[in-house]
Coordinates of C-alpha atoms in Angstrom, one line a residue:
Chain A
X82 CA 76.3 -21.0 -14.9
X83 CA 74.1 -18.0 -16.2
X84 CA 70.9 -20.3 -16.6
X85 CA 70.6 -20.5 -12.7
X86 CA 70.4 -16.5 -12.5
X87 CA 67.7 -16.4 -14.9
X88 CA 65.3 -18.5 -13.0
X89 CA 62.9 -17.2 -11.0
X90 CA 62.7 -17.1 -7.0
X91 CA 59.8 -20.0 -7.5
X92 CA 61.6 -21.6 -10.2
X93 CA 65.0 -21.9 -8.4
X94 CA 63.5 -23.1 -5.3
X95 CA 62.1 -25.9 -7.1
X96 CA 65.5 -26.9 -8.5
X97 CA 66.9 -26.9 -5.0
X98 CA 64.1 -28.6 -3.9
X99 CA 64.9 -31.3 -7.0
X100 CA 68.6 -31.2 -6.1
X101 CA 69.3 -30.0 -9.0
X102 CA 70.9 -26.9 -7.9
X103 CA 72.5 -26.1 -4.4
X104 CA 72.3 -22.6 -2.8
X105 CA 76.4 -22.4 -2.9
X106 CA 76.0 -22.9 -6.8
X107 CA 73.4 -19.9 -7.1
X108 CA 75.0 -17.8 -4.9
X109 CA 78.5 -18.1 -7.4
X110 CA 76.5 -17.8 -10.2
X111 CA 75.0 -14.7 -8.9
X112 CA 78.4 -13.1 -7.6
X113 CA 79.8 -14.1 -11.0
X114 CA 77.4 -12.3 -12.9
X115 CA 77.3 -9.2 -10.7
X116 CA 81.4 -8.9 -10.8
X117 CA 80.8 -9.0 -14.7
X118 CA 77.2 -6.6 -15.1
X119 CA 77.4 -4.4 -12.1
X120 CA 80.8 -2.4 -12.7
X121 CA 78.5 -0.4 -15.5
X122 CA 75.3 -0.9 -13.7
X123 CA 75.5 0.1 -10.8
X124 CA 72.4 -1.5 -8.8
X125 CA 74.8 -2.9 -5.7
X126 CA 76.3 -0.5 -3.1
X127 CA 77.5 -3.7 -1.2
X128 CA 77.8 -6.7 -2.4
X129 CA 78.3 -9.2 0.8
X130 CA 80.1 -12.1 -1.0
X131 CA 81.8 -13.5 2.0
X132 CA 78.5 -13.5 4.0
X133 CA 76.4 -14.7 0.9
X134 CA 78.7 -17.7 0.8
X135 CA 78.5 -18.7 3.9
X136 CA 75.1 -18.6 4.1
X137 CA 74.7 -20.2 1.5
X138 CA 77.0 -23.5 3.1
X139 CA 74.7 -23.1 6.0
X140 CA 71.8 -23.5 4.1
X141 CA 73.0 -26.0 2.2
X142 CA 73.9 -27.8 5.2
X143 CA 70.2 -27.5 6.7
X144 CA 68.4 -28.5 3.2
X145 CA 71.0 -31.9 3.6
X146 CA 69.4 -32.8 6.9
X147 CA 66.1 -32.6 5.8
X148 CA 64.8 -28.9 7.0
X149 CA 62.6 -27.4 4.8
X150 CA 61.7 -23.6 4.7
X151 CA 60.2 -21.4 2.2
X152 CA 63.8 -19.6 1.0
X153 CA 65.9 -21.8 1.8
X154 CA 69.2 -20.7 0.5
X155 CA 67.9 -17.9 -2.1
X156 CA 70.0 -15.5 -3.0
X157 CA 68.4 -12.0 -2.5
X158 CA 68.8 -8.4 -2.6
X159 CA 68.1 -5.7 -0.4
X160 CA 67.5 -2.0 -1.0
X161 CA 69.8 -0.3 1.2
X162 CA 67.6 1.3 3.7
X163 CA 66.8 -1.9 5.5
X164 CA 68.7 -2.7 8.4
X165 CA 70.7 -5.4 8.0
X166 CA 72.9 -6.7 11.3
X167 CA 76.6 -5.9 10.4
X168 CA 76.3 -4.9 6.9
X169 CA 76.5 -1.6 6.0
X170 CA 73.4 0.6 5.4
X171 CA 74.0 3.6 4.0
X172 CA 70.9 4.3 2.4
X173 CA 72.5 6.1 -0.6
X174 CA 73.9 9.1 1.7
X175 CA 77.2 10.7 2.5
X176 CA 75.8 10.9 5.8
X177 CA 75.5 7.0 6.7
X178 CA 77.9 6.0 4.4
X179 CA 79.8 4.0 6.9
X180 CA 76.6 3.1 9.3
X181 CA 77.0 -0.5 10.6
X182 CA 73.2 -1.3 12.1
X183 CA 73.5 -3.4 15.3
X184 CA 70.0 -5.4 14.1
X185 CA 68.2 -6.6 11.5
X186 CA 64.8 -5.1 10.0
X187 CA 61.9 -7.1 10.6
X188 CA 61.2 -7.6 7.0
X189 CA 65.0 -8.9 6.7
X190 CA 64.5 -11.1 9.6
X191 CA 61.7 -12.7 8.2
X192 CA 63.6 -13.2 5.1
X193 CA 66.4 -14.6 6.8
X194 CA 64.5 -16.7 9.1
X195 CA 62.7 -18.3 6.0
X196 CA 66.2 -19.3 4.9
X197 CA 67.1 -16.5 2.4
X198 CA 70.6 -15.8 1.8
X199 CA 71.3 -11.7 1.4
X200 CA 73.9 -11.3 -1.7
X201 CA 74.0 -7.9 -0.9
X202 CA 72.4 -4.1 -0.8
X203 CA 70.9 -2.0 -3.6
X204 CA 71.7 1.3 -4.7
X205 CA 68.9 3.8 -4.3
X206 CA 68.3 7.3 -4.4
X207 CA 69.2 9.5 -1.4
X208 CA 66.8 8.5 1.9
X209 CA 64.4 7.3 -1.2
X210 CA 63.9 10.9 -2.5
X211 CA 64.0 10.6 -6.1
X212 CA 62.6 8.9 -9.2
X213 CA 65.6 8.6 -11.0
X214 CA 67.9 7.0 -8.9
X215 CA 70.4 10.2 -9.7
X216 CA 70.3 11.6 -6.4
X217 CA 72.0 8.2 -4.9
X218 CA 75.6 9.6 -3.2
X219 CA 77.1 6.3 -4.8
X220 CA 76.0 7.3 -8.3
X221 CA 73.1 6.8 -10.5
X222 CA 71.8 2.8 -11.5
X223 CA 71.3 2.6 -15.3
X224 CA 68.7 1.0 -16.9
X225 CA 69.2 -2.9 -17.4
X226 CA 67.3 -2.4 -21.2
X227 CA 69.0 1.0 -22.4
X228 CA 72.1 2.2 -20.5
X229 CA 71.6 5.6 -21.4
X230 CA 68.1 5.8 -19.5
X231 CA 67.2 5.8 -15.8
X232 CA 65.7 2.7 -14.0
X233 CA 63.4 4.7 -12.1
X234 CA 63.9 5.7 -8.2
X235 CA 63.8 5.2 -5.5
X236 CA 64.1 1.4 -5.6
X237 CA 66.3 1.6 -8.8
X238 CA 68.9 -0.7 -7.8
X239 CA 66.3 -3.7 -6.8
X240 CA 64.7 -3.1 -9.8
X241 CA 67.9 -3.1 -12.1
X242 CA 69.3 -6.1 -10.3
X243 CA 65.9 -8.1 -10.8
X244 CA 66.0 -7.1 -14.0
X245 CA 69.2 -7.9 -15.0
X246 CA 69.2 -11.2 -13.3
X247 CA 71.8 -10.3 -10.4
X248 CA 69.7 -12.0 -7.6
X249 CA 66.7 -14.0 -7.4
X250 CA 64.6 -11.1 -6.3
X251 CA 64.4 -8.0 -4.4
X252 CA 63.2 -6.0 -1.5
X253 CA 62.2 -2.4 -2.2
X254 CA 60.4 0.6 -0.5
X255 CA 57.5 2.6 -1.7
X256 CA 56.7 6.1 -0.1
X257 CA 55.2 7.9 -3.4
X258 CA 55.8 4.7 -6.0
X259 CA 59.7 3.6 -5.6
X260 CA 59.1 0.3 -5.7
X261 CA 56.0 0.5 -8.7
X262 CA 58.0 3.4 -11.0
X263 CA 61.5 1.5 -11.1
X264 CA 59.7 -2.1 -11.6
X265 CA 57.5 0.0 -14.6
X266 CA 60.3 1.1 -16.2
X267 CA 62.6 -2.0 -15.6
X268 CA 60.3 -4.6 -16.8
X269 CA 59.8 -6.3 -13.6
X270 CA 56.9 -6.7 -10.9
X271 CA 56.8 -4.9 -7.7
X272 CA 53.9 -4.7 -5.3
X273 CA 53.5 -1.7 -2.4
X274 CA 51.3 -3.8 -0.1
X275 CA 48.4 -2.1 1.9
X276 CA 50.3 0.6 4.6
X277 CA 51.0 -1.4 7.8
X278 CA 50.7 -5.1 6.2
X279 CA 54.6 -5.0 6.4
X280 CA 56.6 -3.8 9.5
X281 CA 58.5 -0.6 9.3
X282 CA 61.0 -1.9 12.0
X283 CA 64.5 -1.0 10.8
X284 CA 63.5 0.8 7.5
X285 CA 65.1 4.4 8.1
X286 CA 62.4 6.4 8.0
X287 CA 61.6 9.3 5.2
X288 CA 58.1 9.9 5.5
X289 CA 56.4 7.2 8.2
X290 CA 52.7 7.6 7.4
X291 CA 53.6 6.7 3.7
X292 CA 56.6 4.0 3.7
X293 CA 55.8 0.3 3.0
X294 CA 58.2 -2.2 2.1
X295 CA 57.2 -4.4 -0.8
X296 CA 59.1 -7.2 -3.3
X297 CA 60.5 -6.6 -6.4
X298 CA 60.4 -9.8 -8.4
X299 CA 60.7 -11.3 -12.2
X300 CA 57.4 -12.6 -11.5
X301 CA 53.7 -12.4 -9.8
X302 CA 54.2 -15.8 -8.3
X303 CA 57.5 -14.8 -6.3
X304 CA 55.6 -11.3 -5.3
X305 CA 53.0 -13.4 -3.6
X306 CA 55.4 -15.7 -1.9
X307 CA 57.3 -13.0 -0.6
X308 CA 54.7 -10.8 0.6
X309 CA 53.4 -13.7 2.5
X310 CA 56.5 -14.1 4.3
X311 CA 57.2 -10.0 5.2
X312 CA 54.1 -9.7 6.2
X313 CA 52.5 -10.0 9.6
X314 CA 52.1 -7.8 13.0
X315 CA 55.3 -6.5 14.7
X316 CA 54.7 -4.9 17.9
X317 CA 58.0 -2.8 17.5
X318 CA 56.0 -1.0 14.9
X319 CA 53.0 1.0 16.3
X320 CA 51.3 1.4 12.9
X321 CA 51.7 -2.2 11.8
X322 CA 48.5 -3.6 11.2
X323 CA 46.9 -6.7 13.1
X324 CA 45.0 -8.1 10.0
X325 CA 45.5 -11.5 9.4
X326 CA 48.3 -12.4 6.6
X327 CA 46.4 -13.7 3.1
X328 CA 47.2 -17.0 1.5
X329 CA 48.3 -14.6 -1.7
X330 CA 49.9 -17.9 -3.7
X331 CA 46.6 -20.4 -3.7
X332 CA 44.3 -18.2 -5.5
X333 CA 47.1 -16.8 -8.2
X334 CA 45.5 -19.1 -11.4
X335 CA 42.2 -18.4 -10.4
X336 CA 41.5 -15.9 -13.2
X337 CA 39.3 -12.5 -13.3
X338 CA 36.0 -14.3 -14.3
X339 CA 33.4 -12.0 -12.8
X340 CA 36.0 -9.3 -11.5
X341 CA 34.8 -6.0 -11.8
X342 CA 37.8 -3.8 -13.1
X343 CA 37.8 -0.3 -12.7
X344 CA 39.4 2.0 -15.2
X345 CA 39.9 5.7 -14.1
X346 CA 39.4 8.8 -16.7
X347 CA 41.7 10.9 -14.5
X348 CA 44.8 8.3 -15.2
X349 CA 44.5 8.6 -19.0
X350 CA 45.5 12.1 -19.4
X351 CA 46.8 14.5 -22.0
X352 CA 50.4 14.7 -22.2
X353 CA 51.0 10.8 -21.7
X354 CA 53.1 8.4 -23.9
X355 CA 50.7 7.5 -26.5
X356 CA 52.6 3.6 -26.7
X357 CA 52.1 3.6 -22.6
X358 CA 48.6 4.0 -23.5
X359 CA 47.8 1.8 -25.7
X360 CA 49.7 -1.0 -24.2
X361 CA 47.7 -0.4 -21.1
X362 CA 44.4 -0.3 -23.1
X363 CA 45.2 -3.2 -24.8
X364 CA 45.9 -5.0 -21.0
X365 CA 42.3 -3.9 -20.0
X366 CA 41.1 -5.7 -23.0
X367 CA 42.8 -8.9 -22.0
X368 CA 41.2 -8.8 -18.7
X369 CA 37.7 -8.1 -20.3
X370 CA 38.3 -10.8 -22.3
X371 CA 39.1 -13.2 -19.5
X372 CA 35.9 -12.1 -18.3
X373 CA 36.2 -9.1 -16.4
X374 CA 33.6 -6.5 -16.0
X375 CA 35.4 -3.4 -17.1
X376 CA 33.9 -0.3 -15.6
X377 CA 34.5 3.4 -16.3
X378 CA 35.5 5.1 -13.0
X379 CA 36.3 8.5 -11.4
X380 CA 38.7 9.4 -9.1
X381 CA 38.2 13.4 -9.0
X382 CA 40.9 14.5 -6.8
X383 CA 43.7 12.5 -8.6
X384 CA 45.3 15.6 -9.6
X385 CA 45.7 16.8 -5.8
X386 CA 47.8 14.3 -5.2
X387 CA 51.0 15.2 -6.6
X388 CA 50.7 18.7 -4.8
X389 CA 49.6 16.6 -1.5
X390 CA 52.4 14.2 -1.3
X391 CA 54.9 17.1 -1.6
X392 CA 53.9 19.0 1.4
X393 CA 53.1 15.9 3.9
X394 CA 56.2 13.8 2.6
X395 CA 59.1 16.7 3.2
X396 CA 57.1 17.6 5.8
X397 CA 57.0 14.4 8.0
X398 CA 60.8 14.1 6.4
X399 CA 62.2 17.1 7.7
X400 CA 61.2 15.5 11.2
X401 CA 62.3 12.0 10.6
X402 CA 65.9 13.6 9.4
X403 CA 66.1 15.8 12.2
X404 CA 68.0 12.9 14.1
X405 CA 71.1 13.2 11.9
X406 CA 73.0 15.4 13.4
X407 CA 76.7 13.7 13.5
X408 CA 76.5 13.2 17.1
X409 CA 75.9 9.6 17.5
X410 CA 76.8 7.7 14.3
X411 CA 76.8 8.6 10.9
X412 CA 79.5 11.1 9.0
X413 CA 80.4 14.3 11.1
X414 CA 82.3 17.4 9.7
X415 CA 85.0 17.4 12.1
X416 CA 86.7 20.8 11.1
X417 CA 83.5 22.7 12.5
X418 CA 84.1 25.0 15.7
X419 CA 81.5 24.0 18.1
X420 CA 78.6 22.2 18.4
X421 CA 76.0 24.2 17.2
X422 CA 78.3 24.8 13.7
X423 CA 78.9 21.4 13.9
X424 CA 75.0 20.5 13.3
X425 CA 74.7 22.8 10.8
X426 CA 77.8 21.9 8.2
X427 CA 77.6 18.4 9.2
X428 CA 74.2 18.4 8.1
X429 CA 74.9 20.8 4.9
X430 CA 78.0 18.7 4.0
X431 CA 76.0 15.0 4.6
X432 CA 73.0 15.6 2.5
X433 CA 72.3 16.1 -1.3
X434 CA 71.0 18.6 -2.5
X435 CA 67.5 16.5 -2.9
X436 CA 67.3 16.1 0.5
X437 CA 68.0 19.4 1.6
X438 CA 65.5 20.6 -0.9
X439 CA 62.5 18.4 0.9
X440 CA 64.1 19.0 4.3
X441 CA 63.7 22.9 3.7
X442 CA 60.2 22.8 1.8
X443 CA 59.2 20.5 4.8
X444 CA 60.4 22.7 7.6
X445 CA 58.5 25.6 5.8
X446 CA 55.6 24.0 5.7
X447 CA 55.6 22.7 9.4
X448 CA 56.6 26.8 10.0
X449 CA 54.8 29.2 12.4
X450 CA 52.5 30.7 10.3
X451 CA 52.1 28.6 7.6
X452 CA 51.0 25.1 9.1
X453 CA 47.6 25.5 8.1
X454 CA 47.7 26.9 4.9
X455 CA 50.0 23.8 3.8
X456 CA 50.0 20.9 6.3
X457 CA 46.7 20.8 7.5
X458 CA 45.2 21.7 3.9
X459 CA 47.6 18.7 2.6
X460 CA 45.8 16.4 5.3
X461 CA 42.6 17.3 4.3
X462 CA 43.0 17.0 0.8
X463 CA 44.8 13.5 1.6
X464 CA 40.9 12.7 3.3
X465 CA 39.4 13.8 -0.3
X466 CA 41.9 11.2 -2.0
X467 CA 41.1 8.7 0.2
X468 CA 37.1 8.8 -0.1
X469 CA 37.8 8.8 -3.8
X470 CA 39.0 5.1 -3.5
X471 CA 36.8 4.0 -0.8
X472 CA 33.8 5.1 -3.0
X473 CA 35.5 3.9 -6.2
X474 CA 35.7 0.1 -4.2
X475 CA 32.2 0.3 -3.4
X476 CA 31.5 -0.9 -7.1
X477 CA 34.8 -2.3 -8.1
X478 CA 37.5 -5.2 -6.6
X479 CA 40.5 -3.7 -8.4
X480 CA 41.5 -0.3 -10.4
X481 CA 44.1 -0.8 -13.1
X482 CA 45.9 2.4 -14.4
X483 CA 49.3 3.0 -16.3
X484 CA 52.1 2.8 -13.4
X485 CA 53.9 6.1 -15.1
X486 CA 53.1 8.4 -17.6
X487 CA 55.8 7.3 -20.1
X488 CA 58.8 5.0 -20.6
X489 CA 61.9 5.3 -18.8
X490 CA 63.5 8.7 -19.6
X491 CA 67.1 10.1 -20.3
X492 CA 70.1 10.3 -17.5
X493 CA 70.5 13.6 -16.8
X494 CA 67.0 14.7 -18.1
X495 CA 65.1 16.1 -15.2
X496 CA 67.6 16.1 -12.5
X497 CA 68.2 19.5 -12.9
X498 CA 63.9 20.3 -12.8
X499 CA 62.7 19.3 -9.2
X500 CA 59.2 19.9 -10.4
X501 CA 59.5 17.9 -13.4
X502 CA 60.7 14.9 -11.7
X503 CA 57.7 15.0 -9.2
X504 CA 55.6 14.8 -12.0
X505 CA 57.0 11.2 -13.2
X506 CA 55.0 10.0 -9.8
X507 CA 51.5 11.3 -10.8
X508 CA 50.2 8.0 -11.4
X509 CA 51.6 6.1 -7.9
X510 CA 51.5 8.8 -5.4
X511 CA 47.2 8.5 -4.7
X512 CA 48.2 5.1 -3.5
X513 CA 50.4 5.6 -0.9
X514 CA 48.1 8.7 0.5
X515 CA 45.0 6.5 0.7
X516 CA 47.1 3.5 2.0
X517 CA 46.2 1.1 -0.2
X518 CA 48.2 -1.8 -2.1
X519 CA 49.4 -1.8 -5.7
X520 CA 51.1 -4.1 -7.6
X521 CA 53.1 -3.1 -11.0
X522 CA 53.4 -5.9 -13.9
X523 CA 54.9 -5.6 -16.8
X524 CA 52.3 -4.9 -20.3
X525 CA 54.7 -4.7 -22.7
X526 CA 57.8 -2.6 -25.0
X527 CA 57.8 0.0 -26.5
X528 CA 59.0 0.2 -30.2
X529 CA 62.3 0.9 -29.2
X530 CA 62.3 -1.7 -26.5
X531 CA 61.6 -0.2 -23.5
X532 CA 59.1 -1.7 -20.8
X533 CA 55.5 -0.5 -20.1
X534 CA 54.0 -1.0 -16.6
X535 CA 50.5 -1.0 -15.5
X536 CA 49.1 -0.9 -12.1
X537 CA 46.6 -3.1 -10.2
X538 CA 45.7 -1.2 -7.2
X539 CA 43.2 -2.6 -4.6
X540 CA 41.3 -2.1 -1.6
X541 CA 42.7 -1.9 1.6
X542 CA 44.1 -5.8 2.5
X543 CA 43.1 -7.3 -0.7
X544 CA 46.9 -7.9 -2.1
X545 CA 45.6 -11.1 -3.1
X546 CA 43.2 -9.9 -5.7
X547 CA 45.4 -7.3 -7.2
X548 CA 47.8 -10.1 -7.7
X549 CA 45.2 -12.6 -9.0
X550 CA 44.1 -9.5 -11.7
X551 CA 47.8 -8.8 -12.3
X552 CA 49.1 -12.9 -12.9
X553 CA 45.7 -13.1 -15.5
X554 CA 48.0 -10.4 -17.4
X555 CA 51.3 -11.9 -17.0
X556 CA 49.8 -15.2 -18.1
X557 CA 48.2 -13.7 -21.7
X558 CA 51.2 -11.3 -22.2
X559 CA 53.9 -13.4 -21.8
X560 CA 56.4 -10.4 -21.1
X561 CA 58.3 -13.0 -18.6
X562 CA 60.2 -14.1 -21.4
X563 CA 61.7 -10.8 -22.2
X564 CA 64.8 -10.1 -20.9
X565 CA 67.3 -7.1 -21.6
X566 CA 70.3 -8.0 -23.3
X567 CA 72.4 -6.9 -20.5
X568 CA 75.2 -9.1 -19.6
X569 CA 74.0 -12.0 -22.0
X570 CA 76.3 -11.8 -24.6
X571 CA 79.2 -11.7 -21.9
X572 CA 78.3 -15.2 -20.8
Chain B
X192 CA 54.8 32.6 -4.0
X193 CA 57.9 34.0 -3.7
X194 CA 60.5 33.1 -1.2
X195 CA 63.0 36.1 0.0
X196 CA 66.7 35.4 0.7
X197 CA 65.9 36.0 4.3
X198 CA 63.2 33.8 4.6
X199 CA 65.1 30.8 2.9
X200 CA 68.0 32.0 5.2
X201 CA 65.5 31.6 8.3
X202 CA 63.9 28.0 7.1
X203 CA 67.4 26.4 6.8
X204 CA 68.6 27.8 10.2
X205 CA 65.2 25.8 11.5
X206 CA 66.2 22.9 9.4
X207 CA 70.2 22.9 11.0
X208 CA 71.6 23.4 7.6
X209 CA 74.3 25.4 6.7
X210 CA 73.6 26.6 2.8
X211 CA 75.7 28.0 0.5
X212 CA 75.0 31.1 -1.2
X213 CA 74.3 29.5 -4.4
X214 CA 72.2 26.8 -2.6
X215 CA 70.7 29.9 -1.4
X216 CA 70.0 31.2 -4.7
X217 CA 68.8 27.7 -6.5
X218 CA 66.4 26.9 -3.5
X219 CA 64.7 29.9 -3.5
X220 CA 63.9 29.7 -6.8
X221 CA 62.9 26.3 -6.7
X222 CA 61.2 26.1 -3.3
X223 CA 59.0 29.4 -4.9
X224 CA 58.2 27.1 -8.1
X225 CA 57.3 23.8 -5.7
X226 CA 54.7 26.0 -3.2
X227 CA 53.3 28.0 -6.4
X228 CA 52.3 24.4 -7.6
X229 CA 51.1 23.3 -4.1
X230 CA 48.8 26.3 -4.2
X231 CA 46.6 24.1 -6.3
X232 CA 45.1 22.9 -3.0
X233 CA 43.6 26.0 -2.4
X234 CA 40.9 25.3 -5.3
X235 CA 40.1 22.8 -2.6
X236 CA 36.7 23.5 -0.5
X237 CA 38.1 21.7 2.7
X238 CA 36.1 23.3 5.5
X239 CA 33.7 20.4 6.5
X240 CA 36.7 17.7 5.8
X241 CA 38.6 16.0 8.5
X242 CA 42.6 16.1 8.2
X243 CA 44.1 12.7 7.8
X244 CA 47.2 11.6 9.3
X245 CA 47.4 8.3 8.8
X246 CA 45.9 5.3 6.1
X247 CA 44.7 3.0 9.2
X248 CA 42.3 3.5 11.9
X249 CA 44.7 2.5 14.5
X250 CA 45.6 4.6 17.8
X251 CA 47.2 4.2 21.0
X252 CA 49.3 1.3 20.4
X253 CA 51.0 0.0 23.3
X254 CA 54.0 -2.7 23.4
X255 CA 55.8 -3.4 27.1
X256 CA 58.9 -1.3 27.4
X257 CA 61.4 -4.0 27.5
X258 CA 64.9 -4.4 25.4
X259 CA 64.2 -6.0 22.3
X260 CA 67.5 -5.0 20.7
X261 CA 70.8 -5.8 22.2
X262 CA 73.3 -3.6 20.8
X263 CA 76.6 -5.5 20.2
X264 CA 79.6 -4.1 22.6
X265 CA 81.5 -2.6 19.6
X266 CA 78.9 -0.9 17.7
X267 CA 79.8 2.5 19.6
X268 CA 83.5 2.1 18.1
X269 CA 82.1 1.1 14.7
X270 CA 79.6 4.1 14.3
X271 CA 80.6 6.9 16.6
X272 CA 82.3 9.7 14.8
X273 CA 83.8 10.9 17.8
X274 CA 84.4 9.1 20.8
X275 CA 86.9 8.6 24.2
X276 CA 86.4 5.8 26.8
X277 CA 83.5 4.5 25.7
X278 CA 81.9 7.8 25.5
X279 CA 80.6 9.9 22.7
X280 CA 82.9 13.2 22.3
X281 CA 81.3 16.2 20.6
X282 CA 82.6 19.6 20.2
X283 CA 82.6 22.1 22.8
X284 CA 79.0 23.1 24.4
X285 CA 79.8 26.0 26.4
X286 CA 81.9 29.4 24.9
X287 CA 84.8 30.5 27.3

């Protein structure tokens, strides 16, 4: 039964189309594997066994009736900050521990329309604030390649579940690297689309001008397939783009002949892991050998991305998270006496340290007397970062850079040093500030067997060319044959 | 930039958080360190730079103010922390 779990989403769909496997069989295979592997891995916070079984039987019936849909019967996992109708959405937080949404988020609704079966909700850093999955109220996720290491964050549950073959594919969200960084550290593919490409309706808001939903998958084809399905205009998100959805699948294998690939100096810095640098440089050479024109470029404001982000994201978060007051839904401190004390203690007991730290930071940056010095300054720095990319994309089609400066770090290694933790997103944050798409694709293993990823960044709405370049590397590097050892022995 | 304890308490009140003493001490140190790091932005000359609030050039988007999500009848029963007779119950608002 494990064989079914190891298929990519596209392979599983083909097997279902041929009648070799049913959705019910696939769901049973995944549920069986989850029950064996996940007690230790902790990638799911909610497994909806009954709902998944029921949806699988329905999908199989529809298929038997001759119905066709691109994801008919596909067992997928959803990061636990996308609303799922009738299924708990806890966002890694005590404050939403028992929250059951009355509707589906746009992205989940799109998946269901396409026939997908939701296996469950994946673990994450609380309110998506973290780079290691250790801030989750539901305990840390482990890295399937090495259980002593973090899986990355904040979509670490989705990344670990895909890497450990506990779902055919998953959705994550990326505010400062939360899809790409865990994808890189877990040896899978993760795409952050252009800001506005995928509706944020039903996505628990962290930093509204940066948050973007995207696929986390076993290969590039699956990422292209899911991006096409979840993208599109949605009147319920006023920042959702009207840009027509591209065809991400048909051009995937066209190669990089004649494509200009930029390599930014600022992404190869002192202190980065030498094995990461050498694997990424080797991948760039592969692109060159396949006919791409490699061009050295400069993105001079790169070093201001992390400080800019840590003003803007906490500022937006402090405003977004004001809604958690213990009145209408979510956790309330029932012992508090009086309304105002109830707000204060509900929020203090309901939020974890990292969330409180960021609410404090954002509140400070927006408070009277500091707005110009911090928030306005960061908004201007953001313009400079965006201009760097606009200028670069006048001369190159895509930009290649490492996704993370080092492979997965140890559990507990950075959790008590917020600034050190923030710097693990040093290469991913700029794309969110500018709003451009980026895909992380595995480019090898360290000598110790830990995955290394690189990211391909594209200009606005150029998901297709980033996926095409990434697909070229995936084919040449052959990483998709690599698997973590987890659960293979236990059969 | 060193945040004083008084400033930490002020910001916590603005943010509607009641921090413990340990948290006040911890956040005071950590936030000061993070603000120092953010201070790097002062190296940038931004006098003639427009602020950016958003990645795409979208402004004033409208849609019909129609009911799009039907809340199930038991939503509040399932989700509200305290309720009575179909109303949300909150702690006493007016003293006396």
